[in-house]
Amino acid sequence: MASHDLAIEAIDLRKRYGSTEAVAGISLGVHPGEVFGILGTNGAGKTTTVEMIAGLRRPDAGQVRVLGLDPATDRGKVRQVLGVQLQSSALHGSLTVSELVDLYASLYARPVPTGELIEQVGLTSQVTTRFEKLSGGQQQRLSIALALVGRPRVVILDELTTGLDPRARREMWRTIENLRSSGATVLLVSHAMEEVEALCDRVALFVAGQVAALDTPSGLTDRAGASSLDEAFVALTGQEPEEVL
Amino acid sequence: MTTEIQAQRPGLRAWRTLVVCEAKMVARDTSGLIVPLGLPLLILLMSASSAASQVVQNGHTALEVFVLPLALTIVIAMIAIVNMPSFLAYYRRTGILRRLAVTPASPALVLVAQTVVSIVQALLGLTLAVAVAVVGFGAGPPEDLGVAVGVFALASLAMYGIGMMVAALAPTPNSAVAIGLVAFFAVGALGGLFGGMATLPDPLASIGTTLPFGGAVQGLGAAWVGASVEASSLIGMTVTAVVGFAVAAVVFRWE
Ligand SMILES: Nc1ncnc2c1ncn2[C@@H]1O[C@H](COP(=O)(O)OP(=O)(O)O)[C@@H](O)[C@H]1O
Ligand SMILES: [Mg+2]
């Protein structure tokens, strides 16, 4: 039975593509106001899991609740309170930054003012630049802005800072801290250890579509008798963390 | 904690914003205008000159009674069933729809915005073609302009109804064109696209006038000579429009 005290709950989620079992029985619960990290190597099933939570892919088995709602059947309600940054998607290439923010803002009842949001992600001098002309990092920042435009109570960010330079990355971390202080719940997919360590209250380590360990960053480190999350990751998952920029 | 969450559909502001955005994209990538603007003209020029001098019915030429109604119908059908869905399929292929799928945007919003912008382009192209027919080939106006406009509007809605079903499902731009062409030739063949309804066996011909293509050609021809439009044509087009839109909104694929 789903618990109503959790902002996000996944119970024994499974998803198979042909012979690949991408998600092989994942359960996790995220508390309201928590910043929860999912850490794992490429192909561990992170994207499949969060896209099932977002209602974008249908689980073969298992249950999802977002603020107590099923994203598949309560689509209309969940879409109002959930903001998502997808790892793979696209935006209308010939629209400018401000046009895109306005467009996505128009879909929500109480959007963040366009200028304010654009400033928050550091794109003020690109407002009139078309999406297709932005650098990879700028596109990423716009994509994060669009996840936040509807003042979501639950935010899913898949590969938050992959592709960002160190400065932009720190700015994104500040954005997450702001989200946390506003009371939003954040589910953050990453394969950057220091990011997860800096931001997350708790972390789930994903290996081959399953949760290998779930704890606070320091809890994981202690449990592995390690001196860093990097070391703990190796000890608890038996895998080398990937180098990411 | 769920009681206060309201499912709120995007309001008028969203519809307007998406239509304006679609229009801006067309204006910025004008290659998309070649089909809606060029096709009507091309079809008219290919068929108009021979028909312009042939008087068939109380002073009206074959150009007015057959060619122009057929050309108008071909054009709106091509743009609605083949051209419009390919843009939505492109959005689906690139992941633009996938991103919209995690917002409160509805299939109806996406389909209608696309259709509105497509209709505006088609009207520009058709106005151009009719102007050429009038100025270049001496075509006269329909006896009953109001009926002609009404039939054309209803025919457009029916064609876009079919187009929306193609757009809702086709996974890639190429498959959209393929499915669209099959649908276009299916309604077209039964509606007099190849040599008039008279050449079809009786039962097929009556199905043909009920389907939107044949219904549109017959209805426009009737408006030109001032005859009355068959009720079965009007009903057929209305049903196609309503069913097409409803089915499209239900089976819509975001990816
Ligand atoms: N749409 C898909 N079709 C087939 N296989 C897929 C699809 N999406 C993901 N996979 C496979 O499922 C596994 C997990 O992928 P994914 O969830 O993207 O992992 P991660 O985000 O952790 O890198 C991988 O082996 C991947 O190749
Ligand atoms: Mg991924």
Short mmCIF file of C-alpha atoms and ligand atoms in Angstrom, two decimals:
data_model
loop_
_atom_site.label_atom_id
_atom_site.label_comp_id
_atom_site.label_asym_id
_atom_site.label_seq_id
_atom_site.Cartn_x
_atom_site.Cartn_y
_atom_site.Cartn_z
CA MET A 1 0.00 0.00 0.00
CA ALA A 2 1.31 3.42 -0.96
CA SER A 3 2.25 5.72 1.87
CA HIS A 4 0.83 9.22 1.81
CA ASP A 5 3.72 10.75 3.69
CA LEU A 6 6.09 10.37 0.76
CA ALA A 7 6.52 12.87 -2.08
CA ILE A 8 7.70 10.14 -4.43
CA GLU A 9 7.22 6.45 -3.95
CA ALA A 10 8.29 3.64 -6.25
CA ILE A 11 7.40 0.07 -5.33
CA ASP A 12 9.13 -2.83 -7.04
CA LEU A 13 9.35 -1.17 -10.46
CA ARG A 14 10.32 -3.36 -13.39
CA LYS A 15 10.97 -2.59 -17.04
CA ARG A 16 12.39 -4.81 -19.74
CA TYR A 17 13.42 -3.92 -23.30
CA GLY A 18 13.62 -7.13 -25.30
CA SER A 19 16.20 -9.22 -23.49
CA THR A 20 17.55 -6.28 -21.44
CA GLU A 21 16.11 -5.98 -17.97
CA ALA A 22 16.69 -2.24 -17.57
CA VAL A 23 14.94 -1.95 -14.20
CA ALA A 24 14.77 -5.11 -12.13
CA GLY A 25 12.71 -4.37 -9.04
CA ILE A 26 13.41 -0.88 -7.77
CA SER A 27 11.79 0.50 -4.63
CA LEU A 28 12.47 3.89 -3.14
CA GLY A 29 10.69 6.61 -1.20
CA VAL A 30 11.51 10.31 -1.23
CA HIS A 31 10.34 12.50 1.63
CA PRO A 32 8.77 15.90 1.04
CA GLY A 33 11.45 18.60 0.95
CA GLU A 34 14.23 16.09 0.46
CA VAL A 35 16.94 16.24 -2.21
CA PHE A 36 17.34 12.62 -3.22
CA GLY A 37 20.13 11.43 -5.49
CA ILE A 38 20.31 8.48 -7.86
CA LEU A 39 23.87 7.53 -8.62
CA GLY A 40 25.02 4.84 -11.02
CA THR A 41 27.08 4.07 -14.09
CA ASN A 42 25.74 4.34 -17.62
CA GLY A 43 23.02 1.80 -18.31
CA ALA A 44 22.22 1.21 -14.64
CA GLY A 45 18.56 2.04 -15.25
CA LYS A 46 18.47 5.57 -13.79
CA THR A 47 16.73 7.24 -16.73
CA THR A 48 14.24 4.41 -17.17
CA THR A 49 13.36 4.64 -13.48
CA VAL A 50 12.84 8.39 -13.33
CA GLU A 51 10.90 8.37 -16.60
CA MET A 52 8.56 5.76 -15.15
CA ILE A 53 8.16 7.99 -12.10
CA ALA A 54 7.41 10.94 -14.39
CA GLY A 55 4.73 8.88 -16.16
CA LEU A 56 6.60 8.91 -19.46
CA ARG A 57 7.26 5.17 -19.61
CA ARG A 58 4.88 2.51 -18.43
CA PRO A 59 6.34 0.03 -15.92
CA ASP A 60 5.96 -3.68 -16.73
CA ALA A 61 5.25 -4.15 -13.04
CA GLY A 62 5.27 -2.14 -9.85
CA GLN A 63 3.69 1.07 -8.62
CA VAL A 64 4.53 4.75 -8.71
CA ARG A 65 3.05 7.55 -6.60
CA VAL A 66 3.92 11.22 -6.85
CA LEU A 67 2.35 13.18 -3.99
CA GLY A 68 0.06 10.19 -3.61
CA LEU A 69 -1.05 10.27 -7.26
CA ASP A 70 -0.47 7.76 -10.05
CA PRO A 71 1.25 9.65 -12.90
CA ALA A 72 -0.32 7.35 -15.50
CA THR A 73 -3.95 7.73 -14.43
CA ASP A 74 -3.82 11.15 -12.73
CA ARG A 75 -1.82 12.71 -15.50
CA GLY A 76 -3.57 16.09 -15.34
CA LYS A 77 -2.94 16.58 -11.64
CA VAL A 78 0.61 15.23 -11.59
CA ARG A 79 1.67 17.45 -14.52
CA GLN A 80 0.72 20.55 -12.52
CA VAL A 81 3.00 19.76 -9.61
CA LEU A 82 5.87 17.93 -11.29
CA GLY A 83 8.75 19.61 -13.15
CA VAL A 84 11.00 17.41 -15.24
CA GLN A 85 14.31 17.80 -16.96
CA LEU A 86 14.74 14.88 -19.34
CA GLN A 87 18.07 13.46 -20.40
CA SER A 88 16.82 13.04 -23.95
CA SER A 89 14.29 15.40 -25.44
CA ALA A 90 14.40 18.50 -27.59
CA LEU A 91 12.95 21.96 -27.86
CA HIS A 92 11.71 23.90 -30.86
CA GLY A 93 15.06 24.87 -32.40
CA SER A 94 14.11 28.13 -34.06
CA LEU A 95 12.45 29.66 -30.99
CA THR A 96 14.45 32.00 -28.78
CA VAL A 97 15.16 31.55 -25.08
CA SER A 98 12.44 33.95 -23.99
CA GLU A 99 9.90 32.55 -26.47
CA LEU A 100 10.48 29.04 -25.14
CA VAL A 101 10.20 30.14 -21.53
CA ASP A 102 6.99 32.03 -22.35
CA LEU A 103 5.61 29.00 -24.17
CA TYR A 104 6.25 26.61 -21.28
CA ALA A 105 5.08 29.24 -18.79
CA SER A 106 1.75 29.49 -20.61
CA LEU A 107 1.07 25.82 -19.81
CA TYR A 108 1.00 26.37 -16.04
CA ALA A 109 -1.40 28.15 -13.73
CA ARG A 110 1.14 30.24 -11.77
CA PRO A 111 4.43 30.36 -13.67
CA VAL A 112 7.64 32.03 -12.53
CA PRO A 113 8.04 35.36 -14.40
CA THR A 114 10.09 34.78 -17.56
CA GLY A 115 12.81 37.37 -16.86
CA GLU A 116 13.32 36.19 -13.30
CA LEU A 117 13.72 32.57 -14.37
CA ILE A 118 16.10 33.38 -17.21
CA GLU A 119 18.25 35.39 -14.83
CA GLN A 120 18.25 32.57 -12.31
CA VAL A 121 19.87 30.21 -14.86
CA GLY A 122 22.23 32.89 -16.16
CA LEU A 123 20.85 33.27 -19.67
CA THR A 124 19.93 36.96 -19.53
CA SER A 125 22.29 37.92 -22.33
CA GLN A 126 20.90 35.09 -24.52
CA VAL A 127 17.20 35.97 -24.27
CA THR A 128 16.89 36.65 -27.99
CA THR A 129 19.13 33.76 -29.06
CA ARG A 130 17.48 30.81 -30.80
CA PHE A 131 17.67 27.49 -28.98
CA GLU A 132 19.63 25.89 -31.85
CA LYS A 133 22.31 28.59 -31.55
CA LEU A 134 22.93 28.07 -27.81
CA SER A 135 25.96 26.15 -26.58
CA GLY A 136 25.38 22.71 -25.05
CA GLY A 137 25.70 24.09 -21.53
CA GLN A 138 23.30 26.94 -22.26
CA GLN A 139 20.75 24.51 -23.71
CA GLN A 140 21.09 22.45 -20.56
CA ARG A 141 20.47 25.49 -18.37
CA LEU A 142 17.39 26.42 -20.39
CA SER A 143 16.13 22.89 -20.02
CA ILE A 144 16.50 23.18 -16.24
CA ALA A 145 14.70 26.54 -16.30
CA LEU A 146 11.77 24.94 -18.11
CA ALA A 147 11.60 22.21 -15.46
CA LEU A 148 11.12 24.94 -12.85
CA VAL A 149 8.83 27.36 -14.70
CA GLY A 150 5.58 25.94 -13.27
CA ARG A 151 6.72 26.26 -9.60
CA PRO A 152 6.73 22.46 -9.21
CA ARG A 153 6.45 20.83 -5.80
CA VAL A 154 8.39 17.84 -7.08
CA VAL A 155 11.32 18.21 -9.47
CA ILE A 156 13.04 15.43 -11.40
CA LEU A 157 16.39 16.33 -12.93
CA ASP A 158 18.05 13.67 -15.10
CA GLU A 159 21.78 14.42 -15.43
CA LEU A 160 21.55 17.88 -13.92
CA THR A 161 25.02 19.16 -14.64
CA THR A 162 26.39 16.77 -17.27
CA GLY A 163 27.91 18.96 -19.97
CA LEU A 164 28.18 22.08 -17.82
CA ASP A 165 31.45 23.86 -17.10
CA PRO A 166 32.50 24.07 -13.43
CA ARG A 167 31.13 27.58 -12.92
CA ALA A 168 27.74 26.82 -14.44
CA ARG A 169 27.69 23.67 -12.38
CA ARG A 170 28.15 25.62 -9.13
CA GLU A 171 25.34 27.93 -10.21
CA MET A 172 23.07 24.94 -10.74
CA TRP A 173 23.96 23.68 -7.29
CA ARG A 174 22.85 27.03 -5.90
CA THR A 175 19.60 26.67 -7.82
CA ILE A 176 19.06 23.29 -6.15
CA GLU A 177 19.77 24.81 -2.73
CA ASN A 178 17.16 27.48 -3.48
CA LEU A 179 14.70 24.80 -4.47
CA ARG A 180 15.38 23.01 -1.23
CA SER A 181 14.74 26.13 0.82
CA SER A 182 11.50 26.73 -1.07
CA GLY A 183 10.32 23.35 0.21
CA ALA A 184 10.34 21.51 -3.13
CA THR A 185 11.24 17.82 -3.34
CA VAL A 186 14.08 17.05 -5.75
CA LEU A 187 14.97 13.75 -7.39
CA LEU A 188 18.39 14.18 -8.91
CA VAL A 189 20.06 11.73 -11.28
CA SER A 190 23.79 12.07 -11.54
CA HIS A 191 26.96 10.22 -12.07
CA ALA A 192 29.07 12.90 -10.41
CA MET A 193 30.06 11.93 -6.86
CA GLU A 194 30.91 15.39 -5.60
CA GLU A 195 27.60 16.75 -6.82
CA VAL A 196 25.62 14.11 -5.00
CA GLU A 197 27.76 14.56 -1.91
CA ALA A 198 27.25 18.33 -1.94
CA LEU A 199 23.52 18.35 -2.60
CA CYS A 200 21.75 15.19 -1.59
CA ASP A 201 20.19 14.26 1.74
CA ARG A 202 20.08 10.63 0.69
CA VAL A 203 21.41 8.65 -2.24
CA ALA A 204 20.42 5.40 -3.94
CA LEU A 205 23.25 3.56 -5.69
CA PHE A 206 21.92 1.85 -8.81
CA VAL A 207 23.58 -1.25 -10.24
CA ALA A 208 22.08 -3.21 -13.12
CA GLY A 209 18.54 -2.01 -12.54
CA GLN A 210 18.56 -2.54 -8.79
CA VAL A 211 19.26 -0.47 -5.70
CA ALA A 212 22.62 -1.69 -4.35
CA ALA A 213 22.55 0.65 -1.35
CA LEU A 214 20.48 3.55 -0.05
CA ASP A 215 21.59 5.95 2.67
CA THR A 216 22.90 9.44 3.39
CA PRO A 217 26.19 10.20 1.61
CA SER A 218 28.09 9.95 4.90
CA GLY A 219 26.11 6.85 5.86
CA LEU A 220 27.24 5.16 2.64
CA THR A 221 30.84 6.17 3.23
CA ASP A 222 30.76 4.88 6.81
CA ARG A 223 29.03 1.69 5.85
CA ALA A 224 31.76 0.91 3.31
CA GLY A 225 34.49 1.89 5.75
CA ALA A 226 35.63 4.29 3.04
CA SER A 227 37.08 7.76 3.22
CA SER A 228 35.07 9.23 0.34
CA LEU A 229 31.85 8.62 -1.55
CA ASP A 230 33.99 7.66 -4.54
CA GLU A 231 35.57 4.83 -2.58
CA ALA A 232 32.25 3.86 -1.06
CA PHE A 233 30.73 3.63 -4.53
CA VAL A 234 33.43 1.21 -5.65
CA ALA A 235 33.12 -0.84 -2.47
CA LEU A 236 29.31 -1.02 -2.49
CA THR A 237 28.71 -1.48 -6.21
CA GLY A 238 31.84 -3.27 -7.35
CA GLN A 239 32.06 -0.77 -10.21
CA GLU A 240 34.39 2.06 -11.08
CA PRO A 241 32.66 5.44 -11.10
CA GLU A 242 32.70 7.13 -14.50
CA GLU A 243 34.78 10.19 -15.16
CA VAL A 244 32.41 13.02 -15.86
CA LEU A 245 32.85 16.68 -16.50
CA MET B 1 -1.50 15.79 0.84
CA THR B 2 -3.17 15.26 -2.52
CA THR B 3 -6.50 16.90 -1.84
CA GLU B 4 -5.49 20.42 -2.88
CA ILE B 5 -3.95 19.41 -6.22
CA GLN B 6 -6.14 20.50 -9.10
CA ALA B 7 -5.88 19.14 -12.61
CA GLN B 8 -5.82 22.39 -14.52
CA ARG B 9 -5.88 22.37 -18.29
CA PRO B 10 -3.81 24.99 -20.08
CA GLY B 11 -6.01 28.01 -20.75
CA LEU B 12 -6.49 30.32 -23.73
CA ARG B 13 -3.10 31.88 -23.14
CA ALA B 14 -1.44 28.52 -23.86
CA TRP B 15 -3.43 27.98 -27.08
CA ARG B 16 -2.57 31.46 -28.30
CA THR B 17 1.09 31.19 -27.33
CA LEU B 18 1.57 27.83 -29.04
CA VAL B 19 -0.13 29.04 -32.24
CA VAL B 20 2.06 32.16 -32.29
CA CYS B 21 5.18 30.05 -31.69
CA GLU B 22 4.26 27.67 -34.52
CA ALA B 23 3.66 30.63 -36.82
CA LYS B 24 7.02 32.16 -35.91
CA MET B 25 8.77 28.89 -36.70
CA VAL B 26 7.13 28.75 -40.14
CA ALA B 27 8.13 32.34 -40.79
CA ARG B 28 11.72 31.54 -39.79
CA ASP B 29 12.01 28.41 -41.89
CA THR B 30 10.24 29.41 -45.07
CA SER B 31 11.11 26.18 -46.89
CA GLY B 32 8.06 24.74 -45.14
CA LEU B 33 5.91 27.12 -47.16
CA ILE B 34 6.81 25.57 -50.53
CA VAL B 35 4.11 22.90 -50.37
CA PRO B 36 1.17 24.98 -49.11
CA LEU B 37 1.94 27.93 -51.39
CA GLY B 38 3.34 26.17 -54.44
CA LEU B 39 1.13 23.08 -54.70
CA PRO B 40 -2.22 24.85 -55.30
CA LEU B 41 -0.70 26.94 -58.04
CA LEU B 42 1.01 24.01 -59.70
CA ILE B 43 -2.12 21.85 -59.77
CA LEU B 44 -4.18 24.71 -61.12
CA LEU B 45 -1.73 25.57 -63.87
CA MET B 46 -1.47 21.93 -64.95
CA SER B 47 -5.19 21.54 -65.45
CA ALA B 48 -6.68 24.96 -66.03
CA SER B 49 -5.91 25.94 -69.59
CA SER B 50 -7.79 23.15 -71.37
CA ALA B 51 -10.84 23.44 -69.16
CA ALA B 52 -11.22 27.19 -69.27
CA SER B 53 -12.92 27.35 -72.67
CA GLN B 54 -15.25 24.37 -72.31
CA VAL B 55 -18.75 25.42 -71.25
CA VAL B 56 -20.54 22.58 -69.47
CA GLN B 57 -23.51 23.92 -67.53
CA ASN B 58 -25.59 27.14 -67.71
CA GLY B 59 -22.68 29.29 -68.76
CA HIS B 60 -20.11 27.77 -66.41
CA THR B 61 -16.89 26.34 -67.80
CA ALA B 62 -15.38 22.99 -66.91
CA LEU B 63 -12.73 24.99 -65.08
CA GLU B 64 -15.36 26.27 -62.67
CA VAL B 65 -17.49 23.15 -62.34
CA PHE B 66 -14.82 20.42 -62.23
CA VAL B 67 -11.24 21.64 -62.26
CA LEU B 68 -11.36 24.32 -59.61
CA PRO B 69 -13.38 22.24 -57.10
CA LEU B 70 -11.05 19.29 -57.67
CA ALA B 71 -7.92 21.45 -57.40
CA LEU B 72 -9.14 23.10 -54.19
CA THR B 73 -9.97 19.71 -52.72
CA ILE B 74 -6.68 18.10 -53.74
CA VAL B 75 -4.76 20.95 -52.23
CA ILE B 76 -6.52 21.04 -48.89
CA ALA B 77 -6.36 17.24 -48.69
CA MET B 78 -2.65 17.13 -49.51
CA ILE B 79 -1.77 19.81 -46.98
CA ALA B 80 -4.02 18.42 -44.26
CA ILE B 81 -3.32 14.70 -44.69
CA VAL B 82 0.29 14.62 -45.90
CA ASN B 83 1.98 17.94 -45.15
CA MET B 84 0.69 18.86 -41.67
CA PRO B 85 1.30 15.42 -40.09
CA SER B 86 4.91 15.40 -41.26
CA PHE B 87 5.65 18.41 -39.05
CA LEU B 88 4.16 16.74 -35.99
CA ALA B 89 6.03 13.56 -36.80
CA TYR B 90 9.22 15.61 -36.92
CA TYR B 91 8.44 16.94 -33.44
CA ARG B 92 7.88 13.40 -32.27
CA ARG B 93 11.07 12.10 -33.86
CA THR B 94 13.27 14.84 -32.38
CA GLY B 95 11.82 14.57 -28.86
CA ILE B 96 9.98 17.91 -28.78
CA LEU B 97 6.70 16.13 -28.04
CA ARG B 98 8.41 14.02 -25.40
CA ARG B 99 9.32 17.17 -23.50
CA LEU B 100 5.78 18.52 -23.84
CA ALA B 101 4.43 15.20 -22.57
CA VAL B 102 5.70 16.00 -19.08
CA THR B 103 3.91 19.36 -19.01
CA PRO B 104 0.16 19.97 -18.66
CA ALA B 105 -0.07 20.33 -22.47
CA SER B 106 -2.82 18.14 -23.96
CA PRO B 107 -2.82 16.29 -27.29
CA ALA B 108 -5.68 18.58 -28.36
CA LEU B 109 -3.57 21.67 -27.73
CA VAL B 110 -0.70 20.35 -29.82
CA LEU B 111 -2.92 19.07 -32.66
CA VAL B 112 -5.05 22.19 -32.89
CA ALA B 113 -2.12 24.64 -32.81
CA GLN B 114 -0.49 22.73 -35.64
CA THR B 115 -3.76 22.65 -37.59
CA VAL B 116 -4.51 26.35 -37.18
CA VAL B 117 -1.13 27.36 -38.54
CA SER B 118 -1.41 24.84 -41.36
CA ILE B 119 -4.86 26.15 -42.34
CA VAL B 120 -3.59 29.73 -42.48
CA GLN B 121 -0.79 28.65 -44.84
CA ALA B 122 -3.20 26.62 -46.97
CA LEU B 123 -5.57 29.59 -47.23
CA LEU B 124 -2.74 31.81 -48.43
CA GLY B 125 -1.86 29.26 -51.10
CA LEU B 126 -5.45 28.75 -52.16
CA THR B 127 -6.14 32.47 -52.37
CA LEU B 128 -3.15 32.74 -54.66
CA ALA B 129 -4.39 29.86 -56.83
CA VAL B 130 -7.95 31.21 -57.08
CA ALA B 131 -6.60 34.65 -57.95
CA VAL B 132 -4.57 33.11 -60.78
CA ALA B 133 -7.65 31.18 -61.98
CA VAL B 134 -9.71 34.35 -62.04
CA VAL B 135 -7.14 36.70 -63.52
CA GLY B 136 -5.26 34.29 -65.78
CA PHE B 137 -8.01 31.93 -66.95
CA GLY B 138 -11.15 34.01 -66.59
CA ALA B 139 -12.83 31.82 -63.98
CA GLY B 140 -16.04 33.31 -62.62
CA PRO B 141 -17.14 33.29 -58.97
CA PRO B 142 -19.50 30.59 -57.68
CA GLU B 143 -23.25 31.26 -58.08
CA ASP B 144 -23.52 30.76 -54.37
CA LEU B 145 -20.39 32.11 -52.70
CA GLY B 146 -21.67 31.45 -49.18
CA VAL B 147 -22.26 27.76 -49.92
CA ALA B 148 -18.85 27.44 -51.56
CA VAL B 149 -17.12 28.94 -48.54
CA GLY B 150 -19.17 26.78 -46.18
CA VAL B 151 -18.46 23.57 -48.09
CA PHE B 152 -14.78 24.41 -48.29
CA ALA B 153 -14.58 25.13 -44.56
CA LEU B 154 -16.32 21.86 -43.75
CA ALA B 155 -14.13 19.96 -46.21
CA SER B 156 -11.04 21.46 -44.58
CA LEU B 157 -12.15 20.35 -41.13
CA ALA B 158 -12.79 16.84 -42.48
CA MET B 159 -9.38 16.64 -44.16
CA TYR B 160 -7.64 17.90 -41.03
CA GLY B 161 -9.62 15.33 -39.07
CA ILE B 162 -7.98 12.63 -41.17
CA GLY B 163 -4.65 14.45 -41.00
CA MET B 164 -4.81 14.61 -37.21
CA MET B 165 -5.23 10.83 -37.01
CA VAL B 166 -2.12 10.40 -39.16
CA ALA B 167 -0.31 13.02 -37.08
CA ALA B 168 -1.34 11.41 -33.81
CA LEU B 169 0.25 8.08 -34.71
CA ALA B 170 3.04 8.34 -37.28
CA PRO B 171 6.35 7.74 -35.50
CA THR B 172 8.69 9.33 -38.07
CA PRO B 173 8.39 12.04 -40.73
CA ASN B 174 8.84 9.44 -43.48
CA SER B 175 6.13 7.18 -42.14
CA ALA B 176 3.85 10.21 -41.77
CA VAL B 177 4.28 10.92 -45.47
CA ALA B 178 3.75 7.26 -46.36
CA ILE B 179 0.63 6.82 -44.22
CA GLY B 180 -0.62 10.23 -45.31
CA LEU B 181 -0.23 9.40 -49.00
CA VAL B 182 -2.07 6.11 -48.61
CA ALA B 183 -4.92 7.87 -46.80
CA PHE B 184 -4.92 10.64 -49.39
CA PHE B 185 -5.13 8.26 -52.35
CA ALA B 186 -7.73 6.11 -50.62
CA VAL B 187 -10.19 8.98 -50.06
CA GLY B 188 -9.11 10.52 -53.36
CA ALA B 189 -9.63 7.44 -55.53
CA LEU B 190 -13.15 7.01 -54.18
CA GLY B 191 -13.83 10.69 -54.58
CA GLY B 192 -13.09 11.26 -58.23
CA LEU B 193 -9.38 11.97 -58.06
CA PHE B 194 -8.81 9.70 -61.08
CA GLY B 195 -11.27 10.67 -63.78
CA GLY B 196 -14.48 11.54 -62.03
CA MET B 197 -17.05 9.68 -60.00
CA ALA B 198 -18.94 8.62 -63.13
CA THR B 199 -16.28 6.00 -63.87
CA LEU B 200 -16.75 4.26 -60.51
CA PRO B 201 -19.22 1.40 -60.00
CA ASP B 202 -22.43 2.62 -58.33
CA PRO B 203 -21.95 1.46 -54.74
CA LEU B 204 -18.40 2.81 -54.69
CA ALA B 205 -19.53 6.11 -56.15
CA SER B 206 -22.09 6.61 -53.42
CA ILE B 207 -19.51 5.78 -50.78
CA GLY B 208 -17.25 8.25 -52.55
CA THR B 209 -19.66 11.19 -52.29
CA THR B 210 -20.10 10.47 -48.61
CA LEU B 211 -16.36 10.47 -47.97
CA PRO B 212 -14.88 13.93 -47.56
CA PHE B 213 -12.94 14.07 -50.83
CA GLY B 214 -15.84 13.25 -53.13
CA GLY B 215 -18.18 15.25 -50.93
CA ALA B 216 -15.97 18.32 -51.20
CA VAL B 217 -15.58 18.08 -54.99
CA GLN B 218 -19.34 17.59 -55.48
CA GLY B 219 -20.26 20.28 -52.98
CA LEU B 220 -17.94 22.89 -54.46
CA GLY B 221 -19.09 22.05 -58.01
CA ALA B 222 -22.71 22.41 -56.90
CA ALA B 223 -21.98 25.76 -55.27
CA TRP B 224 -20.44 27.01 -58.52
CA VAL B 225 -23.51 26.22 -60.63
CA GLY B 226 -25.95 27.16 -57.88
CA ALA B 227 -27.27 23.63 -57.31
CA SER B 228 -27.95 22.24 -53.87
CA VAL B 229 -25.30 20.23 -52.02
CA GLU B 230 -26.13 16.63 -51.17
CA ALA B 231 -26.91 16.08 -47.51
CA SER B 232 -24.88 12.86 -47.44
CA SER B 233 -21.77 14.86 -48.40
CA LEU B 234 -22.30 17.35 -45.60
CA ILE B 235 -22.96 14.61 -43.06
CA GLY B 236 -19.94 12.62 -44.26
CA MET B 237 -17.60 15.58 -43.89
CA THR B 238 -18.95 16.53 -40.46
CA VAL B 239 -18.64 12.98 -39.15
CA THR B 240 -15.09 12.66 -40.53
CA ALA B 241 -14.05 15.91 -38.84
CA VAL B 242 -15.51 15.00 -35.45
CA VAL B 243 -14.41 11.36 -35.43
CA GLY B 244 -10.94 12.24 -36.77
CA PHE B 245 -10.30 14.78 -34.06
CA ALA B 246 -11.69 12.59 -31.27
CA VAL B 247 -9.71 9.54 -32.33
CA ALA B 248 -6.54 11.60 -32.74
CA ALA B 249 -6.83 13.09 -29.26
CA VAL B 250 -7.28 9.63 -27.72
CA VAL B 251 -4.61 7.68 -29.59
CA PHE B 252 -2.06 10.53 -29.58
CA ARG B 253 1.55 9.38 -29.13
CA TRP B 254 4.03 11.67 -27.46
CA GLU B 255 7.03 9.61 -28.63
N1 LIG C 1 13.98 2.76 -25.23
C1 LIG C 1 14.87 1.77 -25.00
N2 LIG C 1 14.87 0.68 -25.79
C2 LIG C 1 15.74 -0.32 -25.56
N3 LIG C 1 16.63 -0.34 -24.57
C3 LIG C 1 16.68 0.71 -23.74
C4 LIG C 1 15.80 1.83 -23.92
N4 LIG C 1 16.06 2.73 -22.95
C5 LIG C 1 17.05 2.22 -22.22
N5 LIG C 1 17.43 1.00 -22.68
C6 LIG C 1 18.45 0.13 -22.08
O1 LIG C 1 18.14 -0.03 -20.72
C7 LIG C 1 19.29 0.04 -19.90
C8 LIG C 1 19.14 1.16 -18.90
O2 LIG C 1 19.14 2.42 -19.58
P1 LIG C 1 18.94 3.80 -18.85
O3 LIG C 1 17.73 3.73 -18.01
O4 LIG C 1 18.99 4.86 -19.88
O5 LIG C 1 20.22 3.88 -17.91
P2 LIG C 1 21.01 5.13 -17.29
O6 LIG C 1 20.13 6.32 -17.35
O7 LIG C 1 21.31 4.69 -15.91
O8 LIG C 1 22.25 5.31 -18.10
C9 LIG C 1 20.46 0.21 -20.87
O9 LIG C 1 20.99 -1.06 -21.12
C10 LIG C 1 19.82 0.78 -22.10
O10 LIG C 1 20.55 0.42 -23.25
MG MG C 2 20.42 8.18 -18.17
#
